[in-house]
Tab-separated table of C-alpha atoms and ligand atoms in Angstrom:
chain	number	residue	atom	x	y	z
G	28	MET	CA	0.219	0.349	0.506
G	29	TYR	CA	2.775	2.098	0.534
G	30	LYS	CA	6.811	2.217	0.998
G	31	THR	CA	7.767	4.847	2.565
G	32	GLN	CA	5.993	6.967	5.694
G	33	MET	CA	6.096	10.369	2.986
G	34	GLU	CA	4.078	8.242	0.600
G	35	ALA	CA	1.698	7.566	2.711
G	36	ALA	CA	1.432	11.082	3.846
G	37	LYS	CA	1.039	12.282	0.686
G	38	LYS	CA	-1.744	9.560	0.115
G	39	GLY	CA	-4.098	10.687	2.625
G	40	ILE	CA	-3.214	7.151	4.951
G	41	LEU	CA	-2.340	8.205	8.919
G	42	THR	CA	0.573	5.472	9.966
G	43	LYS	CA	0.198	4.089	13.069
G	44	GLU	CA	3.591	5.658	13.870
G	45	MET	CA	2.292	9.425	12.784
G	46	LYS	CA	-0.294	7.791	15.029
G	47	SER	CA	1.507	7.806	18.077
G	48	ILE	CA	3.330	11.175	17.996
G	49	ALA	CA	0.543	13.443	16.781
G	50	GLU	CA	-1.058	11.903	20.172
G	51	SER	CA	2.269	11.820	22.370
G	52	GLU	CA	2.978	16.133	20.277
G	53	SER	CA	-0.256	16.842	20.564
G	54	MET	CA	-0.015	17.838	17.477
G	55	ASP	CA	-3.238	16.832	15.149
G	56	GLU	CA	-3.054	14.146	12.797
G	57	LYS	CA	-4.087	15.410	9.747
G	58	VAL	CA	-1.884	18.399	9.997
G	59	LEU	CA	1.472	16.058	11.176
G	60	MET	CA	0.528	13.725	8.088
G	61	GLU	CA	0.393	17.556	5.796
G	62	ARG	CA	3.687	18.519	7.126
G	63	VAL	CA	4.596	14.421	6.963
G	64	ALA	CA	3.883	14.304	3.761
G	65	LYS	CA	5.888	17.847	2.106
G	66	GLY	CA	8.610	16.709	4.160
G	67	GLU	CA	8.656	18.793	6.926
G	68	ILE	CA	8.439	16.585	10.146
G	69	ALA	CA	10.586	13.368	8.929
G	70	ILE	CA	9.768	9.584	10.796
G	71	PRO	CA	12.985	7.993	10.180
G	72	ALA	CA	11.671	3.679	10.931
G	73	ASN	CA	13.132	1.404	9.411
G	74	LYS	CA	10.447	-1.019	8.034
G	75	ASN	CA	13.544	-3.453	9.736
G	76	HIS	CA	14.017	-1.850	13.460
G	77	SER	CA	10.652	-3.448	15.774
G	78	SER	CA	11.508	-2.772	18.799
G	79	LEU	CA	12.001	1.016	17.905
G	80	LEU	CA	8.891	3.761	19.906
G	81	ALA	CA	8.718	5.767	16.019
G	82	LYS	CA	9.120	9.815	16.393
G	83	GLY	CA	8.850	12.375	14.478
G	84	VAL	CA	11.835	15.362	13.996
G	85	GLY	CA	10.285	18.518	12.483
G	86	ASN	CA	8.454	21.649	12.070
G	87	GLY	CA	5.722	21.894	15.519
G	88	LEU	CA	7.446	19.064	17.059
G	89	SER	CA	9.223	18.846	20.086
G	90	THR	CA	13.574	18.248	19.668
G	91	LYS	CA	14.956	15.755	19.821
G	92	ILE	CA	18.460	15.063	20.751
G	93	ASN	CA	20.463	12.555	19.346
G	94	VAL	CA	23.985	10.286	21.359
G	95	ASN	CA	27.382	9.532	19.391
G	96	LEU	CA	28.597	5.653	20.541
G	97	GLY	CA	30.007	3.363	18.615
G	98	ILE	CA	34.207	1.068	19.270
G	99	SER	CA	37.448	3.160	17.665
G	100	LYS	CA	40.314	1.466	17.144
G	101	ASP	CA	41.734	2.155	20.386
G	102	CYS	CA	38.174	1.422	22.483
G	103	PRO	CA	37.118	-1.417	20.719
G	104	ASP	CA	35.164	-3.468	23.394
G	105	VAL	CA	31.365	-3.661	22.236
G	106	ASP	CA	29.760	-4.373	26.381
G	107	LYS	CA	30.838	-0.938	26.845
G	108	GLU	CA	29.126	0.397	24.293
G	109	LEU	CA	26.245	-0.735	24.712
G	110	GLU	CA	25.889	-0.537	28.506
G	111	LYS	CA	26.325	3.142	27.793
G	112	VAL	CA	22.954	2.222	24.524
G	113	LYS	CA	20.769	1.222	28.356
G	114	VAL	CA	22.005	4.388	29.613
G	115	ALA	CA	21.733	6.568	26.584
G	116	ILE	CA	18.184	5.026	26.103
G	117	ASP	CA	17.444	5.248	30.186
G	118	MET	CA	18.230	8.973	29.674
G	119	LYS	CA	16.043	9.921	27.004
G	120	ALA	CA	18.202	10.229	24.213
G	121	ASP	CA	15.932	9.798	21.188
G	122	ALA	CA	18.445	9.158	18.382
G	123	ILE	CA	21.439	7.050	19.324
G	124	MET	CA	24.128	7.668	15.751
G	125	ASP	CA	26.265	4.589	16.007
G	126	LEU	CA	29.974	6.503	14.815
G	127	SER	CA	31.752	3.058	15.141
G	128	SER	CA	34.927	3.374	12.794
G	129	PHE	CA	36.787	0.857	13.221
G	130	GLY	CA	36.518	-3.749	11.989
G	131	LYS	CA	33.548	-5.847	12.062
G	132	THR	CA	31.012	-3.193	13.626
G	133	GLU	CA	28.478	-5.161	12.409
G	134	GLU	CA	27.962	-7.013	15.507
G	135	PHE	CA	27.197	-3.434	17.904
G	136	ARG	CA	25.124	-1.811	14.894
G	137	LYS	CA	23.179	-5.050	15.087
G	138	LYS	CA	22.801	-5.006	18.956
G	139	LEU	CA	22.437	-1.773	18.869
G	140	ILE	CA	19.484	-2.099	16.373
G	141	THR	CA	17.782	-5.367	18.835
G	142	MET	CA	17.805	-3.769	21.935
G	143	SER	CA	16.868	-0.146	20.881
G	144	THR	CA	13.687	1.984	21.088
G	145	ALA	CA	15.133	5.388	20.347
G	146	MET	CA	15.995	5.839	15.716
G	147	VAL	CA	18.762	4.733	15.472
G	148	GLY	CA	21.437	6.247	12.502
G	149	THR	CA	24.754	5.814	11.051
G	150	VAL	CA	27.477	7.008	8.853
G	151	PRO	CA	28.515	3.910	5.933
G	152	VAL	CA	31.020	5.758	5.062
G	153	TYR	CA	32.761	4.561	8.271
G	154	ASP	CA	31.886	1.052	7.914
G	155	ALA	CA	33.018	0.614	4.685
G	156	ILE	CA	36.023	0.709	5.045
G	157	GLY	CA	36.586	-2.479	8.232
G	158	PHE	CA	33.615	-3.551	5.926
G	159	TYR	CA	35.194	-5.017	2.701
G	160	ASP	CA	38.795	-4.616	5.004
G	161	LYS	CA	40.779	-2.071	1.529
G	162	GLU	CA	42.564	1.515	1.796
G	163	LEU	CA	39.794	4.382	1.055
G	164	LYS	CA	40.817	4.823	-3.024
G	165	ASP	CA	40.861	0.792	-3.501
G	166	ILE	CA	37.159	1.137	-2.754
G	167	LYS	CA	34.353	1.206	-5.545
G	168	ALA	CA	31.423	3.204	-5.840
G	169	GLU	CA	28.786	0.463	-5.838
G	170	GLU	CA	30.599	-0.425	-2.571
G	171	PHE	CA	29.711	2.668	-1.263
G	172	LEU	CA	25.907	1.954	-1.886
G	173	ASP	CA	26.619	-1.501	-1.208
G	174	VAL	CA	27.790	-1.126	2.165
G	175	VAL	CA	24.112	1.522	2.766
G	176	ARG	CA	22.437	-1.380	1.421
G	177	LYS	CA	23.214	-3.670	4.329
G	178	HIS	CA	22.721	-1.101	7.028
G	179	ALA	CA	19.517	-0.218	5.583
G	180	GLU	CA	18.997	-4.716	5.688
G	181	ASP	CA	19.731	-4.718	9.922
G	182	GLY	CA	17.554	-2.055	10.272
G	183	VAL	CA	19.359	2.067	10.430
G	184	ASP	CA	16.596	4.294	10.124
G	185	PHE	CA	18.646	7.011	9.656
G	186	VAL	CA	22.435	6.954	7.553
G	187	THR	CA	24.220	10.128	6.867
G	188	ILE	CA	25.430	10.484	3.286
G	189	HIS	CA	27.624	13.632	2.229
G	190	ALA	CA	26.186	14.409	-0.955
G	191	GLY	CA	26.713	17.478	-1.319
G	192	LEU	CA	29.716	17.245	-2.191
G	193	ASN	CA	30.756	17.202	-5.570
G	194	ARG	CA	33.003	18.469	-7.645
G	195	GLU	CA	31.877	21.439	-7.759
G	196	ALA	CA	31.956	22.376	-3.626
G	197	VAL	CA	35.504	20.122	-4.473
G	198	ASN	CA	36.800	23.529	-6.608
G	199	LEU	CA	35.444	26.034	-4.324
G	200	PHE	CA	37.417	24.899	-1.752
G	201	LYS	CA	40.474	24.731	-3.673
G	202	ARG	CA	39.876	28.033	-3.874
G	203	ASN	CA	38.540	29.268	-0.441
G	204	GLU	CA	41.134	29.224	2.592
G	205	ARG	CA	40.383	27.835	5.521
G	206	ILE	CA	42.298	27.227	8.993
G	207	THR	CA	39.556	23.983	9.872
G	208	ASN	CA	39.642	22.548	6.005
G	209	ILE	CA	36.863	19.781	6.514
G	210	VAL	CA	36.006	18.905	9.783
G	211	SER	CA	33.373	16.202	9.322
G	212	ARG	CA	35.140	12.946	9.078
G	213	GLY	CA	32.997	11.102	6.879
G	214	GLY	CA	33.387	14.182	4.816
G	215	SER	CA	36.892	14.124	4.904
G	216	LEU	CA	36.954	10.560	3.444
G	217	ILE	CA	34.944	11.855	0.594
G	218	TYR	CA	36.875	14.268	-0.611
G	219	ALA	CA	40.615	11.874	0.225
G	220	TRP	CA	38.263	9.515	-1.569
G	221	MET	CA	37.560	11.071	-4.872
G	222	GLU	CA	41.123	13.142	-4.786
G	223	LEU	CA	43.028	10.078	-4.642
G	224	ASN	CA	40.490	8.636	-7.299
G	225	ASN	CA	40.264	11.486	-8.895
G	226	ALA	CA	35.885	10.860	-9.307
G	227	GLU	CA	32.961	12.275	-8.507
G	228	ASN	CA	31.338	12.403	-5.369
G	229	PRO	CA	29.976	8.459	-5.956
G	230	PHE	CA	26.857	9.043	-3.383
G	231	TYR	CA	26.286	12.141	-6.178
G	232	GLU	CA	26.902	10.592	-8.567
G	233	ASN	CA	24.648	7.357	-8.180
G	234	PHE	CA	21.642	9.047	-5.105
G	235	ASP	CA	19.343	7.632	-7.750
G	236	LYS	CA	20.014	4.590	-6.232
G	237	LEU	CA	20.996	5.661	-3.533
G	238	LEU	CA	17.659	6.516	-3.158
G	239	ASP	CA	16.122	3.468	-4.498
G	240	ILE	CA	17.851	1.387	-0.947
G	241	CYS	CA	16.225	4.735	0.930
G	242	GLU	CA	12.492	4.325	-0.437
G	243	GLU	CA	12.914	0.347	-0.356
G	244	TYR	CA	13.255	0.350	3.466
G	245	ASP	CA	11.483	3.519	4.802
G	246	MET	CA	15.769	4.968	5.644
G	247	THR	CA	15.648	8.077	5.980
G	248	ILE	CA	18.754	11.026	4.696
G	249	SER	CA	20.654	12.847	7.129
G	250	LEU	CA	22.266	14.901	4.264
G	251	GLY	CA	25.775	15.916	5.417
G	252	ASP	CA	28.042	18.792	6.151
G	253	ALA	CA	31.528	17.536	5.043
G	254	LEU	CA	31.604	21.706	4.352
G	255	ARG	CA	30.464	22.648	8.563
G	256	SER	CA	32.815	24.896	9.806
G	257	GLY	CA	35.565	23.583	11.763
G	258	CYS	CA	36.043	27.103	13.935
G	259	LEU	CA	34.278	30.140	14.432
G	260	ASN	CA	36.234	32.432	10.621
G	261	ASP	CA	35.555	28.909	9.035
G	262	ALA	CA	32.075	29.187	9.595
G	263	THR	CA	29.742	30.744	6.868
G	264	ASP	CA	31.107	30.763	4.194
G	265	ALA	CA	30.962	29.952	-0.155
G	266	CYS	CA	31.598	26.514	0.994
G	267	GLN	CA	28.872	25.730	3.910
G	268	ILE	CA	26.848	27.337	1.344
G	269	LYS	CA	28.222	26.268	-2.029
G	270	GLU	CA	26.928	22.668	-0.074
G	271	LEU	CA	23.432	23.766	1.297
G	272	ILE	CA	22.841	24.674	-1.852
G	273	THR	CA	23.664	20.938	-3.107
G	274	LEU	CA	21.297	19.348	-0.298
G	275	GLY	CA	18.589	21.487	-1.308
G	276	GLU	CA	17.416	20.303	-4.457
G	277	LEU	CA	18.770	16.740	-3.490
G	278	THR	CA	16.162	17.597	-1.258
G	279	LYS	CA	13.393	17.900	-3.854
G	280	ARG	CA	14.876	15.013	-6.189
G	281	ALA	CA	14.590	13.001	-3.053
G	282	TRP	CA	11.101	14.180	-2.439
G	283	LYS	CA	10.011	12.921	-5.416
G	284	ARG	CA	10.782	9.695	-4.104
G	285	ASN	CA	9.173	9.735	-1.208
G	286	VAL	CA	12.664	9.474	0.688
G	287	GLN	CA	13.030	11.003	4.282
G	288	ILE	CA	15.504	13.925	4.321
G	289	ILE	CA	17.025	15.262	7.268
G	290	ILE	CA	19.587	18.089	6.871
G	291	GLU	CA	22.546	18.365	9.064
G	292	GLY	CA	23.945	21.377	9.572
G	293	PRO	CA	27.681	23.306	11.560
G	294	GLY	CA	29.689	22.350	13.493
G	295	HIS	CA	31.574	25.488	15.733
G	296	MET	CA	29.699	28.804	14.892
G	297	ALA	CA	29.837	32.552	15.998
G	298	ILE	CA	26.763	33.873	18.188
G	299	ASP	CA	25.805	35.454	15.880
G	300	GLU	CA	25.123	33.772	12.836
G	301	ILE	CA	23.162	30.994	13.823
G	302	GLU	CA	19.765	32.349	13.713
G	303	ALA	CA	21.090	32.929	9.663
G	304	ASN	CA	22.330	29.712	9.493
G	305	VAL	CA	18.690	28.566	10.532
G	306	LYS	CA	17.032	29.950	8.659
G	307	LEU	CA	19.290	29.501	5.040
G	308	GLU	CA	18.696	25.918	5.967
G	309	LYS	CA	14.863	25.972	5.193
G	310	LYS	CA	15.216	28.680	2.885
G	311	LEU	CA	17.845	26.478	1.510
G	312	CYS	CA	16.217	23.354	2.361
G	313	HIS	CA	12.603	23.771	1.462
G	314	ASN	CA	11.356	23.823	4.984
G	315	ALA	CA	12.848	20.003	5.368
G	316	PRO	CA	14.003	19.249	9.497
G	317	PHE	CA	17.357	20.630	10.569
G	318	TYR	CA	20.096	18.390	12.493
G	319	VAL	CA	23.362	20.841	14.193
G	320	LEU	CA	26.555	19.059	15.142
G	321	GLY	CA	26.530	21.753	18.064
G	322	PRO	CA	27.062	25.222	16.929
G	323	LEU	CA	29.588	25.078	19.004
G	324	VAL	CA	29.826	29.025	19.903
G	325	THR	CA	33.612	29.410	20.219
G	326	ASP	CA	36.609	27.502	19.785
G	327	VAL	CA	39.388	26.950	23.391
G	328	ALA	CA	36.983	25.761	25.422
G	329	PRO	CA	38.003	22.238	24.798
G	330	GLY	CA	36.879	19.583	28.162
G	331	TYR	CA	33.137	21.960	28.143
G	332	ASP	CA	32.107	21.409	24.573
G	333	HIS	CA	29.429	20.087	26.188
G	334	ILE	CA	28.729	23.573	27.764
G	335	THR	CA	29.822	25.826	23.810
G	336	SER	CA	27.518	23.689	22.513
G	337	ALA	CA	24.676	23.330	24.883
G	338	ILE	CA	25.123	27.344	24.615
G	339	GLY	CA	24.587	26.848	20.212
G	340	GLY	CA	22.134	24.955	20.420
G	341	ALA	CA	19.636	26.074	21.841
G	342	ILE	CA	19.585	29.553	20.053
G	343	ALA	CA	19.761	27.459	16.980
G	344	ALA	CA	16.795	25.303	18.415
G	345	ALA	CA	14.753	28.707	19.407
G	346	ALA	CA	15.579	29.634	15.583
G	347	GLY	CA	14.438	26.984	14.438
G	348	VAL	CA	15.783	24.074	14.388
G	349	ASP	CA	14.697	20.860	15.470
G	350	PHE	CA	16.941	18.019	15.982
G	351	LEU	CA	20.696	18.563	18.261
G	352	CYS	CA	23.522	16.168	18.145
G	353	TYR	CA	25.028	16.204	21.395
G	354	VAL	CA	27.577	17.500	22.522
G	355	THR	CA	30.999	15.949	25.339
G	356	PRO	CA	33.120	16.650	27.470
G	357	ALA	CA	35.665	14.884	26.390
G	358	GLU	CA	34.908	16.190	22.228
G	359	HIS	CA	37.825	17.554	20.644
G	360	LEU	CA	39.858	14.784	23.256
G	361	ARG	CA	39.088	10.899	23.680
G	362	LEU	CA	36.375	8.622	23.256
G	363	PRO	CA	33.437	9.799	26.174
G	364	ASN	CA	33.547	7.855	28.569
G	365	LEU	CA	30.452	6.723	30.055
G	366	ASP	CA	30.236	10.371	32.767
G	367	ASP	CA	30.792	12.359	29.646
G	368	MET	CA	28.192	10.419	28.488
G	369	LYS	CA	25.504	11.751	30.662
G	370	GLU	CA	27.164	15.058	31.085
G	371	GLY	CA	25.763	15.878	26.872
G	372	ILE	CA	23.150	13.896	27.463
G	373	ILE	CA	22.871	16.479	30.422
G	374	ALA	CA	23.069	19.378	28.352
G	375	SER	CA	21.983	18.519	25.532
G	376	ARG	CA	18.844	18.242	27.044
G	377	ILE	CA	18.677	21.085	28.898
G	378	ALA	CA	19.149	23.866	25.243
G	379	ALA	CA	16.074	21.139	23.693
G	380	HIS	CA	14.165	22.262	26.721
G	381	ALA	CA	14.910	25.732	26.697
G	382	ALA	CA	13.960	25.928	22.539
G	383	ASP	CA	11.235	23.906	22.860
G	384	ILE	CA	10.309	26.381	25.531
G	385	SER	CA	10.946	29.673	23.202
G	386	LYS	CA	8.906	27.376	20.107
G	387	LYS	CA	6.065	26.921	22.086
G	388	VAL	CA	5.823	23.499	22.062
G	389	PRO	CA	2.766	21.891	24.199
G	390	ASN	CA	3.466	21.167	27.494
G	391	ALA	CA	6.673	22.579	27.551
G	392	ILE	CA	5.865	24.749	29.786
G	393	ASP	CA	4.265	23.190	32.008
G	394	TRP	CA	7.675	21.656	33.218
G	395	ASP	CA	8.771	24.333	34.483
G	396	ASN	CA	5.424	25.645	36.451
G	397	ARG	CA	5.403	22.863	37.839
G	398	MET	CA	9.294	23.045	39.749
G	399	ALA	CA	8.918	25.980	40.102
G	400	LYS	CA	5.472	25.977	41.937
G	401	TYR	CA	7.566	22.208	44.060
G	402	ARG	CA	10.793	25.154	45.410
G	403	ALA	CA	7.972	28.362	46.686
G	404	ASP	CA	5.995	25.549	48.922
G	405	ILE	CA	9.961	23.984	49.444
G	406	ASP	CA	9.054	20.250	48.844
G	407	TRP	CA	12.512	18.879	48.064
G	408	GLU	CA	11.161	16.197	47.685
G	409	GLY	CA	9.266	17.187	44.153
G	410	MET	CA	12.273	18.550	42.918
G	411	PHE	CA	13.722	15.892	42.749
G	412	THR	CA	11.246	13.934	41.494
G	413	GLU	CA	11.337	17.303	38.626
G	414	ALA	CA	14.977	18.154	38.296
G	415	ILE	CA	16.017	16.704	34.980
G	416	ASP	CA	19.064	15.029	36.827
G	417	GLU	CA	17.391	13.880	39.918
G	418	GLU	CA	20.194	11.607	40.892
G	419	LYS	CA	23.333	14.649	40.895
G	420	ALA	CA	20.125	16.877	43.053
G	421	ARG	CA	18.708	14.125	45.840
G	422	ARG	CA	23.289	13.962	45.432
G	423	TYR	CA	23.910	17.581	46.077
G	424	ARG	CA	21.161	17.873	48.930
G	425	LYS	CA	22.945	14.848	51.517
G	426	GLU	CA	25.925	16.701	51.324
G	427	SER	CA	24.863	19.672	52.397
G	428	THR	CA	22.405	19.110	55.497
G	429	PRO	CA	20.891	22.404	56.200
G	430	GLU	CA	19.830	22.711	59.954
G	431	ASN	CA	16.166	23.592	59.197
G	432	GLU	CA	14.911	21.096	56.499
G	433	ASP	CA	12.697	23.511	55.207
G	434	THR	CA	16.146	25.963	53.779
G	435	CYS	CA	18.697	24.992	51.893
G	436	THR	CA	23.002	25.622	52.631
G	437	MET	CA	23.015	28.948	50.752
G	438	CYS	CA	20.788	30.747	53.328
G	439	GLY	CA	19.590	28.859	56.228
G	440	LYS	CA	17.240	30.401	57.537
G	441	MET	CA	16.924	34.114	55.118
G	442	CYS	CA	15.627	32.309	52.888
G	443	SER	CA	13.325	34.214	50.072
G	444	MET	CA	10.978	30.768	49.658
G	445	ARG	CA	11.307	30.910	53.194
G	446	THR	CA	10.877	34.249	54.934
G	447	MET	CA	7.424	34.853	52.340
G	448	LYS	CA	5.625	31.392	52.264
G	449	LYS	CA	5.929	32.317	56.398
G	450	VAL	CA	4.916	36.383	55.988
G	451	MET	CA	1.933	35.754	53.682
G	452	SER	CA	0.789	33.084	55.824
G	453	GLY	CA	0.872	36.188	58.726
G	454	GLU	CA	3.437	33.351	60.157
G	455	ASP	CA	6.911	35.342	62.480
G	456	VAL	CA	10.433	34.791	60.346
G	457	ASN	CA	11.872	33.938	63.224
G	458	ILE	CA	15.162	34.420	61.506
G	459	LEU	CA	16.894	33.991	65.068
G	460	LYS	CA	15.432	31.696	67.079
L	17	SF4	S1	17.942	28.489	51.094
L	17	SF4	FE1	18.835	30.191	49.385
L	17	SF4	S2	19.094	29.133	47.788
L	17	SF4	FE2	18.405	27.829	49.370
L	17	SF4	S3	16.214	27.100	48.478
L	17	SF4	FE3	16.284	28.871	50.252
L	17	SF4	S4	15.557	30.680	48.520
L	17	SF4	FE4	17.119	29.527	47.728
C-alpha cells in the first residue's frame, strides 16, 4: 500500500507511527500528516527496526536529541558501548548514532538495533573500510552503496550521506582558504576518495541508486554537511553555503521518490551567525528538518564543549532547528566515557527543552511550572522528581545538610522562599530563634 511514511502521508494514510507521534506531541493528526507529506517532518522508522518507538523530527514537534556511540580502534569494547546504549535510552535520548570506526562493526550495530527503542543512525562511509578490509582509495563506488544497503537491511532508521560534496564544491573549497579545512570525518573520507580516484562523489553520482535503497526500507537520509565549519573563522563561508544549495536540490529529488530527508548543519559558529544559518537552511532546503552538530559558540573550551554546544544548540533550536546532536566534555579530546555521555545528554536536553519553551511546543512550559511550584512550597521531594538530573540534585542536597529542613545551606533561615511562605501566611519568620 505504501513504502515510506512520506508516501503514506501523500496518499492520506495515517500510519500507526504518525498516530502515536500526534498523540504524544499533542499535534493534530491531519496537520502532522500534511507536514510529513511536505517533508517538513521526518519519521525515521526503518521497516526492519522492530523495537523502535517512532518519533518525528521537524516543524512544530519537540526538539529531539541524538547521542553518538560506537567502537573505535583504541576503544573496541562492544560491551562497554552497549552499557552506554542502555543508559542513553534511560536518559531519554531520542536517537543513537553508531559512529563505529573500526573493524567489523556489524556485531555492535545489530545488537544496538535490537535493544534500541530510540531511532538508530549510522554513517556507512565509516564502515566501508572495515567492511571490505581494504584501503579507502580501492573501494568502488558500488561498494559504498552495498554498505548502505547492508545498514538498511539491518534496520538503521537514518543514514548520514555526504552527497553534497560534489566536484563543484571541492573546487570551491580549494579556492577558499580555511583554518581547519574539512572537519567532518565522513566528509574528509569522501574528499580523500574523490581526490585519490580523481572521481565525482560516489553518493552524488549514484544518488538515484541510493534513493532506491532508502525507499525500499524507508530509511531516512540525513544529508551530511561535509563542509561544515570546524572553527568560528570558517563558519558561513562560500563552501558551506555552496554545499547547502546542493543539499536543497538533492532534497527535492529525494522527496519526489518519497524518501525522507534531514539536513545536517554546523559545526562551530559565532552566536550572531546562528539564526541566519537556520533561516538559510530552511529556505534553501525547503523547510526540511534541520539537525545541527553543536553549534559550538567558541573554539577555546576543550573539556567544556558540552556547554559551548548547549549554548549554540539552544539558540539554534529556538530559531527553528529540530534535532540536536549532543556534544560531550570529551569532544576534541577522546572517546567519551559513560560520565562524559551523561553530561552530554543532560546539556543537550537542557538546550532542547529551553528551546521548546521558546518555540511554544505544547506542554513544554508545564514542566517548569511544576518545578517552580515545588520551589515556592519548599517541597524537596517534588523538586527532586522534576529535576532533569534527579540523582545529582539528591546528592547535592545530601552532601550539604541545612540546620532547618525548609531551607538549604545557601541562605539558611534567610531563604526567600521560607520568608515569603511564612509572612504571606501570617507567621513570624523567626530568623534568630
Ligand atoms: S536557602 Fe536560598 S538557595 Fe536555598 S532554597 Fe532557599 S532561597 Fe533557594
